Amino acid sequence: MKYSREVLQRIRDRLDMVEVVGAYTTLKQKGDRWWGLSPFKTEKTPSFTVKPQEGFYYCFSTQKGGDLFSFVAEMEGLSFPETVVFLAEKAGIPLLEEAAPDPQEKDRVALYELYKRVTRTFSWFLGEPAGAAALRYLRERGIEEESCTTFELGYAPDSGVWLHRFLRSKSYSPTFLEKSGLFSKKHPRYPLFRDRIIFPIADSQGRVVAFGGRSMNPDDRAKYMNSPDTLIYNKKEVLYGLPQARESLRTTRCAYIAEGYTDVIALHQSGVKNVVAPLGTALTEEQVRLLRRWVHEIVLVFDADSAGIEASFRAALIVEKFELGCYVLSMESGKDPAEIYRDQGPDALRQKALERVPAFEYLLAMASRDFDPRNERSRDLLLRKVFPYITMVKSEVRREAMLEQASDVVRVSAGAIRSDLRRWISGSEASPYRRGQGQVEERGTGPTERRQRRDYTLVLACTQRSELFVYLRESIAPDDLSDSDARRLFLLADESLRQEEPLPQGVLDRLQEDPLREEILLRLTSGEYEGWSKKDIDGAVRNIRVRKLEAQQRELESAIRAVTANEPQKMRHLLEQKMVVDQELLQVKARSDD
């Protein structure tokens, strides 16, 4: 959903950025800036600054920067459209006519309301005689009454007809109920959840979007069951317990990821409130991307059996891909968090939660349990288990430290392991962790890529102020730029100025949910372009002209070599063209040397 640039500007005009940001961290004015402690991490010295006249913030300790919309999105864990709605409500600006029409929005709103209604009904059943056995089971598992309320636990009665009849009586159509995710596809009136403890699954805004159910029937082959994907629910993008954990995630900047619903609740009751769980699947990139809004570290709380170790390995690769700190809480006792809470109490579980170790250290230890230092094959197998993780690490310093750790275990020099790693990366065997994900060399560092990035840097620097871009626009055209992002940014800035919209806001408002928006905000707010002047633009434009003229030179030289002896007139024409290009190139380079 996109909103008009006019409404975004009205929100900016109506809200005081210092006041909005000040609700999350105390700010004090120093000159034209306001300073405060970072809302993104714990610190003692203020490193967070707001420049209200420009509408930007920057945090020096976390190197995060952005505008009003990106700040609220970061703090509240909202998407861009959700942030617009949040801020428009705060500013008192109606959005009903501003949003681009969404044909599915009516059904989406109805589903949110439906799940809210059904959640209340399930919760009611848990306190009735029909739910007595379910409530007794929860108490035996150590789940307290307060948690039943906090997590909105419920019970689905052992009936195949009640839910459909109940919802039809509330005027929901059979067609709508068929796509609600509450009923069997094969038998549209039969509820998916029957004689089950219900764990409501909510999105980051606290809206229930699905259910998880634990069967009370010992003969049921499906002990746990989750809702299917619907218009409002995608299991890859949602985490159980997120609304209850969000405030703690924000303050601790760390997330514990457990395996199940009762593990989440047990840890929460022990005081470890920054805990969530994936939903019946392995941890996904979408879920880690969601958590990255609030945290810098992730602690994996998986079983220590072979399946749990493999799950930890896969999850650690994903966490490392997003450059978050990754740790593992080993449950080698054979007990999960819920069992530790039930058998040993909250203090024991809270203490256990502190026993985290770095993910690589844990994975190396698990991989080396059956290692035989006298067996060459055993050594190769161990290294190939940890190579995927090492290649995912972008920091050269951390990679070297990991190679040294592996060297200590396999009793081979780090240099030899490094050589094997390079051969493994360039090997012909297909692997998702070889080329394209965790390469040792950073992408985009060759001469061509560096030249293209210089074009992007030039245009980006000029979008920080309208007068700089106007000056650039007089010197070059989009076709002079070799980088696709640079050309796109140039055209967006040009369109903004033609619509008499200031930069960079005009560009940012056109991007809205585009990943390029976040990158532009970060680089513009970091201050790296503050000193840019027309002189810097002149130098960059000269480099572009040199590059363009050199390309023309090469084309003409190639054409001249292709001319035959029977084409003297064509040869003369090409030589004349080349003389003009050569002369112009000399003049541009001479100006460059001045």
Phi, psi and omega in degrees: 000129180246148178246154182294153179295332180295318182289326177297319180291325178296322178295316178300317183292325186281329185259142174272115184299322179298320180292317180295310181294326181297344176287345182251336178205143181288129182245143175231138184278134173222105184068227181269009181239159173245135185240149177195175176290146182299129175281356184262347180201165178277129179206164181253334181252127182302127177230006184255130184227145178236133175246089187298329181293334177260343179080026183234160171230160174208137178248114184288331183284328180252353181058041174251140179212161179173198180246191182303316184292316182291329179294311181294322177300319180294314186286325184262353181068042184250155170283172181298311179300321179295325178294319178300315179298315180301311184285326178296320178295318178296324182274352181074033182251119179289142183244002187305323183263356185272326186288142175295138184298137177240113185298338182261000185297323181297314178295324181296313179298319180296323178293319177302316180294320179300311182293328176295317180294314183292325177300314179298322181292316177299318179297322178297316180299327182298330180269357180266167179306325180298333182259011185299317181294321179295318180294322178296320177299316180297318179296320179296330177277001177085011180277119187277164182299321180298322179291325176302323179283314183299318183263005175055043182294154183209189180218132175262117185294160182277073180215140181264001186233339192298318188293315181296316179298316181300313183286328175295325179292342178264015173077019173279134183282152177302322180297316179295318182293330179299326182259015183277343183084007182261348187232159180294139177291325182285323179234090191301345179261355184267125183289143177293324185255115182218128183054052181224144167289134186254129174247101179296138180250121185244155177278185185294342179265005177087009179272126179293127184237351183193175178227150167246143182227135178253119185293141174263356180267114183296343180269356181287124181290330179265091183298315177242146179217140177242157176298150172285166176296142179224189179298332182248002185221126171230114188300337179286342188250359185240148179235134178291136177085005185297314180300322180288336184264344195302316181296320179290324175301318183293321184278325182270338184059028181218142178235131169269133179245110181263179185264334186216173183299311184290332175296317179299312183294320179298314178296320179299316179293337180276358180101354176269084189273347180272058185230139178220176178213143171292171191245085175073003179226171174293159177302136184249162176299321181298321180290321178291321177299322177295314181295330182299343176297331185243333193240160174248345183226149176229135178246121181271127182242079183244161178299158181264013175280178185300322179293320180293321178296317179296321178295320178297319181298311181296318180294320180298323177299319180292316180299317181296325179302327181267011175058038174258150175296135184235129180228163178232136173256102186286128178257055186290348178291348182086359179253141176273170183304321181297322180289321178297318180297316183292318187271329187240346176097170185295325181297318180295320180290321179296321177292320179299324182295343180274350187271042181279152177229154177305141186303317182295321178299318179293313182297321178296319180295318180293321181291335185264006182298324180254019184285134176245107184298342181271353185251115182299320180296321179298319179296315181297321180295319180298313182297321181289344174283328184259346179303317180303322180290317181299319182292337180284341183282128183271336181283123178297322181296314180293322179298317180297320179296322179292322177297323178293321178297314179297324179299319180296326183282312186271354176062043175227149183297150179298327179296320179293320179295322178299319178296317177297321180298316179297318178295323180294319180296319184270004182293165184273348182293136179290133177203137179292348183254011176269233185303139172098348178238295187243047185294146181293321179271139179289140179285158173072033180245004177285170183303315182297314181296321180296319178296318180295320179293331176296322176299316181297316178300318180301308183294319180298317179298325182282343178278355180288334177218140184301320184295328178292319180290323177302317179296318179295318183297334178285344187254328183222165175244164180305324183293344178284348185265135183266350182259130184295321178294324178296316179297317180297317180296320178300313182294322178294317179294319179298316179297320179300314181292325177295331177270009179059040177253137183290155174260147006269000187302323181299319178292313182299320181292336178278343182267321178045268185265011181282136178302334180296333181299313181298319181294317180298314180300315182299315184285324180289324183277346182289344179089001184292342182250005186300328183273003183295138180225180179297331179295320177296321179296316180302316180296318180293321180294321177300319179297322178294318180294320177299314180299318181292319180292322178295324177295319177296321177303311182297320179295317181293319179299320178295319180292322180296319179296334183274351182285137179268169181295339182277002185238060182297323182294318179295320179297316181298317181297317180293321179295322178296318178298318182293323178299319179297314180296317179301316182294316180296322180295319177299318181295317180295317179294325178295319178295328180291330181278344183292000000 
